[in-house]
PDB file of C-alpha atoms and ligand atoms in Angstrom:
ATOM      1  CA  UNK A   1      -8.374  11.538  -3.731  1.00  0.00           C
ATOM      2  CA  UNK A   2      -7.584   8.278  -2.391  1.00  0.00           C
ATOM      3  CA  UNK A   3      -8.345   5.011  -4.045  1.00  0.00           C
ATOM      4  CA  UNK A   4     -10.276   2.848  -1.967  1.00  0.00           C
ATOM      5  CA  UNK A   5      -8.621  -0.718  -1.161  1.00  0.00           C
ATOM      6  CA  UNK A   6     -10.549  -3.936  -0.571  1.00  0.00           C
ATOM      7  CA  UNK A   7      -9.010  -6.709   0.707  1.00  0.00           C
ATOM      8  CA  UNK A   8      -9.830 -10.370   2.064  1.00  0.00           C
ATOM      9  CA  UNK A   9      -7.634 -11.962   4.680  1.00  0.00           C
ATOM     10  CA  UNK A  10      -9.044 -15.726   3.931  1.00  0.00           C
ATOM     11  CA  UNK A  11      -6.875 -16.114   7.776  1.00  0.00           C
ATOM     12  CA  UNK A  12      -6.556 -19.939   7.835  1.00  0.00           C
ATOM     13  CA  UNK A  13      -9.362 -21.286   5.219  1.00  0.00           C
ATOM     14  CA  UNK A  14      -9.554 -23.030   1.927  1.00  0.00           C
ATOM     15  CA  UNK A  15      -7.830 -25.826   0.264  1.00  0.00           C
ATOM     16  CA  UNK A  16      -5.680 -24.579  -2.766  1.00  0.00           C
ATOM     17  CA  UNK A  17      -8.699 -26.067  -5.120  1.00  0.00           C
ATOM     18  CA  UNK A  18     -10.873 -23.602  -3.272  1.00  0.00           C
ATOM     19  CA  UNK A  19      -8.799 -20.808  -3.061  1.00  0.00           C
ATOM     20  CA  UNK A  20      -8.194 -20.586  -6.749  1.00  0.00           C
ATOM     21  CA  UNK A  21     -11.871 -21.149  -6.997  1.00  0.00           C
ATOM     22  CA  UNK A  22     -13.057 -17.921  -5.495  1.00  0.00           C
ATOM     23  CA  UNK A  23      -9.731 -16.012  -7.283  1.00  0.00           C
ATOM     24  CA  UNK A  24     -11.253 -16.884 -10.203  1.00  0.00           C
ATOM     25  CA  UNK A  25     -14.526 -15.998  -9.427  1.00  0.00           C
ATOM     26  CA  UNK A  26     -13.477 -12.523  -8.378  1.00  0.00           C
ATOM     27  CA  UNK A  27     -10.874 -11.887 -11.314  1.00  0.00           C
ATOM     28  CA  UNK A  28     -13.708 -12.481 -14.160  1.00  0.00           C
ATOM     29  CA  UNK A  29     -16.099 -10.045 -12.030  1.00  0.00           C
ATOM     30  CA  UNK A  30     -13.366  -6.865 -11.514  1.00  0.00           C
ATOM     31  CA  UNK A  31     -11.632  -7.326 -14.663  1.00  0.00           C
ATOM     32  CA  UNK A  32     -13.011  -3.452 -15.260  1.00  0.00           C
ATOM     33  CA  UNK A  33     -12.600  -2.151 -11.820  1.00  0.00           C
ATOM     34  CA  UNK A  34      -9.684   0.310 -11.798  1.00  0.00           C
ATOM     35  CA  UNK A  35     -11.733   2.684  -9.743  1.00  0.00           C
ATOM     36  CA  UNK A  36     -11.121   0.781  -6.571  1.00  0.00           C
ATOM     37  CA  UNK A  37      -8.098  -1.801  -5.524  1.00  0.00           C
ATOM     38  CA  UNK A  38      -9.318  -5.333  -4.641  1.00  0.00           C
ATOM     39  CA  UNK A  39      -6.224  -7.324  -2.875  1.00  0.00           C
ATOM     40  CA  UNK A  40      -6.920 -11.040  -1.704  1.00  0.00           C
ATOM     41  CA  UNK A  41      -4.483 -12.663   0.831  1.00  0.00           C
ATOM     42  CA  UNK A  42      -4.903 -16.508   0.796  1.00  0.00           C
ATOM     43  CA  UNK A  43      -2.891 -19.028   3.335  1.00  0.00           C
ATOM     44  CA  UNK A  44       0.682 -19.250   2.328  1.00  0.00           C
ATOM     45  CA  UNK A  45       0.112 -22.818   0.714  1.00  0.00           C
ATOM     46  CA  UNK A  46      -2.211 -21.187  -1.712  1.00  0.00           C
ATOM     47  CA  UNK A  47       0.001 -17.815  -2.780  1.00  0.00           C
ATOM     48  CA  UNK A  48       1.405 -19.460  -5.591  1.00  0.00           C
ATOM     49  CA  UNK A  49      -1.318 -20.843  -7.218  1.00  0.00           C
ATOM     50  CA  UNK A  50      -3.537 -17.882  -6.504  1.00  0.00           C
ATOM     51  CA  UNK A  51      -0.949 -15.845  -7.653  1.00  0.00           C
ATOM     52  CA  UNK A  52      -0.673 -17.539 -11.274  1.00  0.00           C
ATOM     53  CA  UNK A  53      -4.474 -16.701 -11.434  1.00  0.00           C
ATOM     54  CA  UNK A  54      -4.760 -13.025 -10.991  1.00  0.00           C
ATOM     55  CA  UNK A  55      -1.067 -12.292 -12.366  1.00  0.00           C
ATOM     56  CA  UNK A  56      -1.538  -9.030 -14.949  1.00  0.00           C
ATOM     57  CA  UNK A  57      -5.684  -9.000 -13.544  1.00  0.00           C
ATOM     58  CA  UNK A  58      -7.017  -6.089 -11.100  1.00  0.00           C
ATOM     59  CA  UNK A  59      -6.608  -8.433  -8.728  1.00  0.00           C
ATOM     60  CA  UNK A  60      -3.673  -8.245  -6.193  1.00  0.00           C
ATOM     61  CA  UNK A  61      -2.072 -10.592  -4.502  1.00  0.00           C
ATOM     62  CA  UNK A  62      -1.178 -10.032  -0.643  1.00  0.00           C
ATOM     63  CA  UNK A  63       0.032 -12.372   2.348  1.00  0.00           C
ATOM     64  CA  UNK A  64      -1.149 -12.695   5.641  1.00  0.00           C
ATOM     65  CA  UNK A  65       2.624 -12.505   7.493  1.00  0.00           C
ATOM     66  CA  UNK A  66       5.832 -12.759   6.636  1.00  0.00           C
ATOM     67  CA  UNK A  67       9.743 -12.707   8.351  1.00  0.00           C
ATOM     68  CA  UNK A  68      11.927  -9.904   9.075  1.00  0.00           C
ATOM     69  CA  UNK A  69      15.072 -11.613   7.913  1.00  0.00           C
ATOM     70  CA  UNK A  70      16.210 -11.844   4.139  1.00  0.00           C
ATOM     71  CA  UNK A  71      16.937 -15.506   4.133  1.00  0.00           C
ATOM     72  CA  UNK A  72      18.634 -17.858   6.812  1.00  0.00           C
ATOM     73  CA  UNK A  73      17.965 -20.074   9.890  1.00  0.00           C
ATOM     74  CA  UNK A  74      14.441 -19.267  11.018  1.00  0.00           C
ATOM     75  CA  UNK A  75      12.710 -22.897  10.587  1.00  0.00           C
ATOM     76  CA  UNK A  76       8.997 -22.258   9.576  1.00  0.00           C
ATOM     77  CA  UNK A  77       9.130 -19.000   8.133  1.00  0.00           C
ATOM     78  CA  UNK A  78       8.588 -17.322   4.939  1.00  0.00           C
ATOM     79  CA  UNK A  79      10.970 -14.211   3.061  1.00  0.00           C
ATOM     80  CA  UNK A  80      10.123 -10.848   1.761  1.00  0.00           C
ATOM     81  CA  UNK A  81      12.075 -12.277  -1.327  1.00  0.00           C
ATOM     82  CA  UNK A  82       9.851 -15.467  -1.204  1.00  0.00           C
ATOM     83  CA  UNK A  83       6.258 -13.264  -1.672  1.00  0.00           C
ATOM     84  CA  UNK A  84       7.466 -11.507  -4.363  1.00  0.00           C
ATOM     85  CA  UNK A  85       8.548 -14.752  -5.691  1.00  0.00           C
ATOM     86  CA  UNK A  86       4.412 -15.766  -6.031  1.00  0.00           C
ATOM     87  CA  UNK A  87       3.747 -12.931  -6.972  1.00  0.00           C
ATOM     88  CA  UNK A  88       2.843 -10.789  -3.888  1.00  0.00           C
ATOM     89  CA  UNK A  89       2.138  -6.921  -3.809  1.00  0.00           C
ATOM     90  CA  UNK A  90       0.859  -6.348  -0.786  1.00  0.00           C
ATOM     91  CA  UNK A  91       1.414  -8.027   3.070  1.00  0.00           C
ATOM     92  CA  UNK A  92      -0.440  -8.105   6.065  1.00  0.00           C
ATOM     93  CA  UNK A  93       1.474  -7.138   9.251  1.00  0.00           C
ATOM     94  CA  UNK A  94       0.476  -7.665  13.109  1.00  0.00           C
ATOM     95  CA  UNK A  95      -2.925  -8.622  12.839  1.00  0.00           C
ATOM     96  CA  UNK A  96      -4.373  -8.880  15.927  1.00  0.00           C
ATOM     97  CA  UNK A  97      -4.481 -12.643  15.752  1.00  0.00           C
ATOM     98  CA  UNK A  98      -0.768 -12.760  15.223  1.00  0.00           C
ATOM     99  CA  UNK A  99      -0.339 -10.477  18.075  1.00  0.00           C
ATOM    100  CA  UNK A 100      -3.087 -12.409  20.215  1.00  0.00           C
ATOM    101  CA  UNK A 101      -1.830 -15.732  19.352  1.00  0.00           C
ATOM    102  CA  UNK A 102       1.849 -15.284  18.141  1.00  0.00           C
ATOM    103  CA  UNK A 103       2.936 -12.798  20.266  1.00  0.00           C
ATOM    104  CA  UNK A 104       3.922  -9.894  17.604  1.00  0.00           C
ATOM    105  CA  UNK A 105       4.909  -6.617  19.484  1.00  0.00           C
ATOM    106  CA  UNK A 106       4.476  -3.381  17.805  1.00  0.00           C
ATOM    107  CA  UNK A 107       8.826  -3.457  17.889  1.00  0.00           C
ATOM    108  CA  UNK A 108       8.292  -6.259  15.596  1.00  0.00           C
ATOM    109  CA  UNK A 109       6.045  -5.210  13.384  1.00  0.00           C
ATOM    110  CA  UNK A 110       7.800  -2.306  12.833  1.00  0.00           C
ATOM    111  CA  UNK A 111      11.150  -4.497  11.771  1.00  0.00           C
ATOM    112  CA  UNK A 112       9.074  -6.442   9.024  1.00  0.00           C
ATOM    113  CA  UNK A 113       7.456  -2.898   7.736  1.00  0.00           C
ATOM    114  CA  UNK A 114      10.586  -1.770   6.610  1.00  0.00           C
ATOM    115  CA  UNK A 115      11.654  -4.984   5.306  1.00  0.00           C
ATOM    116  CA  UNK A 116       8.545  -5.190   3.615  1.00  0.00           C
ATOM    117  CA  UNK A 117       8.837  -1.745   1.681  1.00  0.00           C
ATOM    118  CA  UNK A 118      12.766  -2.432   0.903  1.00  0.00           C
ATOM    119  CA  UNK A 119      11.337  -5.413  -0.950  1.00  0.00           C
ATOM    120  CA  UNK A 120       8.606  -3.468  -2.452  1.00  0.00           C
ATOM    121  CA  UNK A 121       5.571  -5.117  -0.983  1.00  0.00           C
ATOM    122  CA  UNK A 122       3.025  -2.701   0.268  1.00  0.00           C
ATOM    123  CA  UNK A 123       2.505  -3.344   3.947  1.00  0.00           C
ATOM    124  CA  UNK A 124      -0.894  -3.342   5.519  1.00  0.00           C
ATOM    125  CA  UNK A 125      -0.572  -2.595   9.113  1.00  0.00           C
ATOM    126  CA  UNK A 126      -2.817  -3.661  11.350  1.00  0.00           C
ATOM    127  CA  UNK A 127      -3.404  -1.797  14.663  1.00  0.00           C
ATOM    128  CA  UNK A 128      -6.872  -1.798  17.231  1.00  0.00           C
ATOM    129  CA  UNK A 129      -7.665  -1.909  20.836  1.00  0.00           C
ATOM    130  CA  UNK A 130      -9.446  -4.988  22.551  1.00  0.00           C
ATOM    131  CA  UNK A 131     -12.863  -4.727  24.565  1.00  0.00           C
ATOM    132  CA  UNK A 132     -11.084  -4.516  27.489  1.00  0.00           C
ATOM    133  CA  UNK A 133      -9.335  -1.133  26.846  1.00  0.00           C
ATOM    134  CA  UNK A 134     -12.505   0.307  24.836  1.00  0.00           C
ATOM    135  CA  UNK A 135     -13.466  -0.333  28.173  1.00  0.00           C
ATOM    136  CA  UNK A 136     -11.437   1.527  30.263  1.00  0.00           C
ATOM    137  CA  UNK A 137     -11.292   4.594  28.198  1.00  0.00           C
ATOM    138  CA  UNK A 138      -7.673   3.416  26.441  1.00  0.00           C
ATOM    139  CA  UNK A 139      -8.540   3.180  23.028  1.00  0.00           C
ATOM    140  CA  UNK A 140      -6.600   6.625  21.854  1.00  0.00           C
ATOM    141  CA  UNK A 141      -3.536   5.493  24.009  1.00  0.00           C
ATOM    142  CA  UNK A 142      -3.644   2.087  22.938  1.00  0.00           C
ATOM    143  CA  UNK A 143      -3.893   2.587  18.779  1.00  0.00           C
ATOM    144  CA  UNK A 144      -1.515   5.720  19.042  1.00  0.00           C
ATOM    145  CA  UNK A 145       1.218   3.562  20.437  1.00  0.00           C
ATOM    146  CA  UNK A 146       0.628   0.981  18.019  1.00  0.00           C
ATOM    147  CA  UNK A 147       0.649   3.636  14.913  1.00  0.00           C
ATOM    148  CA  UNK A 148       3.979   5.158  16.248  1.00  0.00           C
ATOM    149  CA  UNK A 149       6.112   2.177  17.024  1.00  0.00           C
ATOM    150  CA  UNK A 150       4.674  -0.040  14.457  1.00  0.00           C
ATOM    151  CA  UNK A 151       5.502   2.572  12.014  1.00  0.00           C
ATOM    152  CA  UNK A 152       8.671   4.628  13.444  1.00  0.00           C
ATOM    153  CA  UNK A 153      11.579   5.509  11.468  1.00  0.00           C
ATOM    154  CA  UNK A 154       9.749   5.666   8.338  1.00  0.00           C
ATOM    155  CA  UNK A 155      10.358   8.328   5.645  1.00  0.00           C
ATOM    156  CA  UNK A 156       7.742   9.957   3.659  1.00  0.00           C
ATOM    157  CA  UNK A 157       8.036   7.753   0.356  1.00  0.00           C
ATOM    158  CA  UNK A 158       7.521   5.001   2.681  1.00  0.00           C
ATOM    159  CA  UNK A 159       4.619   6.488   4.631  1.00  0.00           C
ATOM    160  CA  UNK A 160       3.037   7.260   1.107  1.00  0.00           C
ATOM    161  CA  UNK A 161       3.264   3.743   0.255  1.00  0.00           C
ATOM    162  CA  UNK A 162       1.909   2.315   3.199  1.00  0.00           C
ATOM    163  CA  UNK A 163      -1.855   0.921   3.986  1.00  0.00           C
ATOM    164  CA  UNK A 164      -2.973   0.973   7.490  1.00  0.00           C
ATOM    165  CA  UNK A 165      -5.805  -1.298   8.653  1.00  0.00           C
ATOM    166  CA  UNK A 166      -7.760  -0.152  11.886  1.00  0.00           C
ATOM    167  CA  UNK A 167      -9.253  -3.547  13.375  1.00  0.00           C
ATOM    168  CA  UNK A 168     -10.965  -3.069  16.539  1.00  0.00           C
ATOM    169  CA  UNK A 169     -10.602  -6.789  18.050  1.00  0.00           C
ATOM    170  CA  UNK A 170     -14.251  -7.060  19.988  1.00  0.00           C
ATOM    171  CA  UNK A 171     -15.394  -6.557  16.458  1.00  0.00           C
ATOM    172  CA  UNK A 172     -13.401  -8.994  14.388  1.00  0.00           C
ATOM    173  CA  UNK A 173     -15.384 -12.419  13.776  1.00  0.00           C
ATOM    174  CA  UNK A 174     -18.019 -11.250  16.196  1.00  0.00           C
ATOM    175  CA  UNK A 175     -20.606 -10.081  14.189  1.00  0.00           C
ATOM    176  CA  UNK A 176     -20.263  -6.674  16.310  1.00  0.00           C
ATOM    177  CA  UNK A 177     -19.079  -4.030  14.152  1.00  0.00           C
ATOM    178  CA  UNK A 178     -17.715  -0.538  15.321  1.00  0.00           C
ATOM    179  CA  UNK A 179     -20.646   2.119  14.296  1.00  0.00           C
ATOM    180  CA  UNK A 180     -19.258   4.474  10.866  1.00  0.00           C
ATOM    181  CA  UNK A 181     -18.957   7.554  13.714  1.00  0.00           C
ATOM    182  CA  UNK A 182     -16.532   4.809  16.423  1.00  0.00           C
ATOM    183  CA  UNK A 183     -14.279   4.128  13.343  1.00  0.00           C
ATOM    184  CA  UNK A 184     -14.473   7.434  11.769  1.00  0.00           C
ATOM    185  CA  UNK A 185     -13.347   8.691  15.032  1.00  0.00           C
ATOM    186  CA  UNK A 186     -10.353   6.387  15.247  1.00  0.00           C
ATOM    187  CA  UNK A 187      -9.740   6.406  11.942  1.00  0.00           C
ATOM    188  CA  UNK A 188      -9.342  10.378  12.130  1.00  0.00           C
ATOM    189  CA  UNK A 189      -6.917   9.574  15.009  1.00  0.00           C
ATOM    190  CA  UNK A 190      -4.958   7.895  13.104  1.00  0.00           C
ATOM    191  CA  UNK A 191      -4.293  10.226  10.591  1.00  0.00           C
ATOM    192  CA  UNK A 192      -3.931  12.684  13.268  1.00  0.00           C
ATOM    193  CA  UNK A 193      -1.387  10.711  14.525  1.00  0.00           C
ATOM    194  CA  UNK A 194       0.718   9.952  11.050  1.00  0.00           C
ATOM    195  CA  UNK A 195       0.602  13.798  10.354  1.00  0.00           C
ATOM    196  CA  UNK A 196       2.175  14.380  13.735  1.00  0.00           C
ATOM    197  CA  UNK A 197       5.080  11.523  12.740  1.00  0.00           C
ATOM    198  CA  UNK A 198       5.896  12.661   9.002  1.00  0.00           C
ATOM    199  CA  UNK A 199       3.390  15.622   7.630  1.00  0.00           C
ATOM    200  CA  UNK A 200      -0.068  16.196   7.168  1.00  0.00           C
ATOM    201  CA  UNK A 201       0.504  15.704   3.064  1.00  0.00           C
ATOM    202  CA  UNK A 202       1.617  12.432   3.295  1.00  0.00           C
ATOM    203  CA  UNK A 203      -0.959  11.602   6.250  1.00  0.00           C
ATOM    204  CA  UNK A 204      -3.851  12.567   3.480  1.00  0.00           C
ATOM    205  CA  UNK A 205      -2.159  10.341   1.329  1.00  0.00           C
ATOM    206  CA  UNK A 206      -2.402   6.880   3.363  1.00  0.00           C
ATOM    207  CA  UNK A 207      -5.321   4.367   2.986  1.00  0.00           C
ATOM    208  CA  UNK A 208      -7.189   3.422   6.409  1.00  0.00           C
ATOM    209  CA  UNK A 209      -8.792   0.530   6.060  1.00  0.00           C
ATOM    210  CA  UNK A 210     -11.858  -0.252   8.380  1.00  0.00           C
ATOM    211  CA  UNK A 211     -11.594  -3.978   9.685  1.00  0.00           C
ATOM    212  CA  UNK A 212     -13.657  -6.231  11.920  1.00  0.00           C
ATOM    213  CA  UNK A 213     -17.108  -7.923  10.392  1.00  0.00           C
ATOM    214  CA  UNK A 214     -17.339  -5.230   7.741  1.00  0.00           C
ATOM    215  CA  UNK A 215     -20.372  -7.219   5.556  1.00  0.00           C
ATOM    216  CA  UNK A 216     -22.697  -6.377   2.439  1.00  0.00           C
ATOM    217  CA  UNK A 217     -25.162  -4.439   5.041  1.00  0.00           C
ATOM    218  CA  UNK A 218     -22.705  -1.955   6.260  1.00  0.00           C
ATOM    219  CA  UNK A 219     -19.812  -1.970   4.306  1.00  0.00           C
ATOM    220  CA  UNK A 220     -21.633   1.452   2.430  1.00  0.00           C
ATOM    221  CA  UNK A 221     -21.930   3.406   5.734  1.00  0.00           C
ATOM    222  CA  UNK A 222     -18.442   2.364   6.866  1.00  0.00           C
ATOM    223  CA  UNK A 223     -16.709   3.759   3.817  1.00  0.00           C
ATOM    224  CA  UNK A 224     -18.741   6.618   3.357  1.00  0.00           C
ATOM    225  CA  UNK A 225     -16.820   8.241   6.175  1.00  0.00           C
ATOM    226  CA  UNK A 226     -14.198  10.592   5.456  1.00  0.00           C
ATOM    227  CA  UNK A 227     -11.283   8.793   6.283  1.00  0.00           C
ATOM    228  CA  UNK A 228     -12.159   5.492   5.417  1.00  0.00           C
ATOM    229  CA  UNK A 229     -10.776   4.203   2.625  1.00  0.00           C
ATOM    230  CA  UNK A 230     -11.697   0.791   2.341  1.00  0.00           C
ATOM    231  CA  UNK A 231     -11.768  -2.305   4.328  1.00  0.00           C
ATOM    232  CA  UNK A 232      -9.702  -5.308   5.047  1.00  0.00           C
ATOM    233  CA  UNK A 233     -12.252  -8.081   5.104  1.00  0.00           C
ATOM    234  CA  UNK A 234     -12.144 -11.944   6.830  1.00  0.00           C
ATOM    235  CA  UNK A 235     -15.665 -13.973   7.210  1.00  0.00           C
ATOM    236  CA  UNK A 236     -17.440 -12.101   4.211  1.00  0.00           C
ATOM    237  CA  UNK A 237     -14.373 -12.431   1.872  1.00  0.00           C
ATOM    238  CA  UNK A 238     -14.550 -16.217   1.319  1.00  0.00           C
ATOM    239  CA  UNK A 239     -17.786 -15.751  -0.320  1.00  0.00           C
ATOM    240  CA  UNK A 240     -17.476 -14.342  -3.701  1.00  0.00           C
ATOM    241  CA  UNK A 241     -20.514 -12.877  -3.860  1.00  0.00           C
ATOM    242  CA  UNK A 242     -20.841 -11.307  -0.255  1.00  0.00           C
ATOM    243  CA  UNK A 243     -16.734  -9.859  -1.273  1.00  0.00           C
ATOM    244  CA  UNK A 244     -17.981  -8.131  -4.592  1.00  0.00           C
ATOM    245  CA  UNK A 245     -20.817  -6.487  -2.724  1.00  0.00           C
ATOM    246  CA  UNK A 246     -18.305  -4.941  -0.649  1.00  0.00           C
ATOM    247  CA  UNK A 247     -16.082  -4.177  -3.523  1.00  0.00           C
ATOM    248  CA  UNK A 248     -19.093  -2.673  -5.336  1.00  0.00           C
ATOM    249  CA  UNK A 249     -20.017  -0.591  -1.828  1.00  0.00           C
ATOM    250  CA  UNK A 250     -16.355   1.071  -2.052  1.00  0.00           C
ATOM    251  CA  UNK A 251     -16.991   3.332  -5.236  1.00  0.00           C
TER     252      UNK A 251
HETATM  253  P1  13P B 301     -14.005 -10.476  10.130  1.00  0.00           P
HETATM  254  O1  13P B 301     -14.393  -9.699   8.899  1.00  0.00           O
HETATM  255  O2  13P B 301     -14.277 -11.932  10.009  1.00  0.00           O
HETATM  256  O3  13P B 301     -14.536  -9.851  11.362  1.00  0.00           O
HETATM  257  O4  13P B 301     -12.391 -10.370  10.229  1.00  0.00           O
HETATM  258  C1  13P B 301     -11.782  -9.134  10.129  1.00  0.00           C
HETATM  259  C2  13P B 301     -10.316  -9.329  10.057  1.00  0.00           C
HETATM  260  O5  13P B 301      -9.684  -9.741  11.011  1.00  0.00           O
HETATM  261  C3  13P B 301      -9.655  -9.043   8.777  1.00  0.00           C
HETATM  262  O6  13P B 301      -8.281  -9.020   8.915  1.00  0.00           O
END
């Protein structure tokens, strides 16, 4: 049985006063909670302090990017090392904005994943087609790629450990959110997909998160499909109250 994972990419929002605000908020309320994992991933100006809030609570810490390299000459970037050093657990790896905006390719991605696991922080690994090649009938091609570079070379501790987050990017900050039976079926290509590249035991054993204006209203649905196993969360996670109603939805 996998344990469902929540968590909030706050993407580029709050002040640090803010952000330890809603930590706060959300440590007192899942203090109890073991029966689902609640992650929040604030701006990298906020880990620390965050991270001094929900140290030894239910609530994990995660980051929205990091660097592939251990330490050295790459002006404006953060470490593996340098996570763990606020207190990270868990890190968020080509989102679609970083791909969008940043130009991340899945080559990339797949360099910081195994970086990431070396230094014991739990990747989540973002992967989704645009609106364009829902489209055109691409949407298999496009995510499979994705899965398989993003993710090659692993071994089967590693694919155990990792979370993968299926974002379809027409529905992330639109308000327009893939049905339970569109994600379902992606999400059951997915695991298709990870059986194929280590073996189906390990494939049962990853977390697929659902991502892209998962709210209150149909966070339920979304997660009552078979292979969804929680949801990574922007807009609706900077509200503590809207956040724990997903939380709550998950179990
Ligand atoms: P929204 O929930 O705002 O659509 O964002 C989803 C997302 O990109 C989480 O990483």
């Amino acid at each position: 049985m996998r344990k469902k994972i929540i968590a909030g990419n706050w993407k580029m929002n709050k002040l640090i006063g803010d952000a330890v605000e809603l930590a706060s908020a959300l440590k007192a309320k899942v203090a109890d909670r073991t029966d689902v994992e609640v992650v929040v991933c604030p701006t990298f100006t906020a880990l620390k302090s965050v991270g001094d809030v929900v140290a030894g609570s239910q609530v994990k810490l995660g980051s929205q990017n990091m660097h592939w390299e251990k330490d050295g000459a790459f002006t404006g970037e953060i470490s593996a090392d340098m996570l763990r050093d606020t207190g990270c657990q868990y890190v968020i790896l080509g989102h679609s904005e970083r791909r969008q905006f940043f130009g991340e390719t899945d080559a990339g991605v797949n360099r910081k994943v195994k970086v990431a696991l070396t230094a014991n922080l739990t990747p989540i690994v973002c992967v989704g087609e645009t609106l364009e090649e829902r489209e055109a009938n691409k949407t298999e091609d496009v995510v499979t790629t994705q899965v398989t570079k993003s993710l090659a070379g692993l071994d089967e501790t590693s694919f155990r450990r990792i979370v993968v987050a299926y974002e379809p990017v027409w529905a992330i900050g639109t308000g327009r959110t893939a049905s339970p039976a569109q994600a379902q079926e992606v999400h059951a290509l997915i695991r298709k997909v990870l059986s194929k590249m280590c073996n189906p035991g390990a494939a049962q054993a990853v977390r697929i998160q659902y991502g892209g204006s998962m709210k209150p209203a149909n966070a339920k649905e979304l997660m009552a499909q078979p292979d969804i196993d929680g949801g990574l969360i922007g807009g609706a996670a900077l509200d503590a109250a809207s956040f724990l109603a997903i939380v709550d939805a998950a179990v």
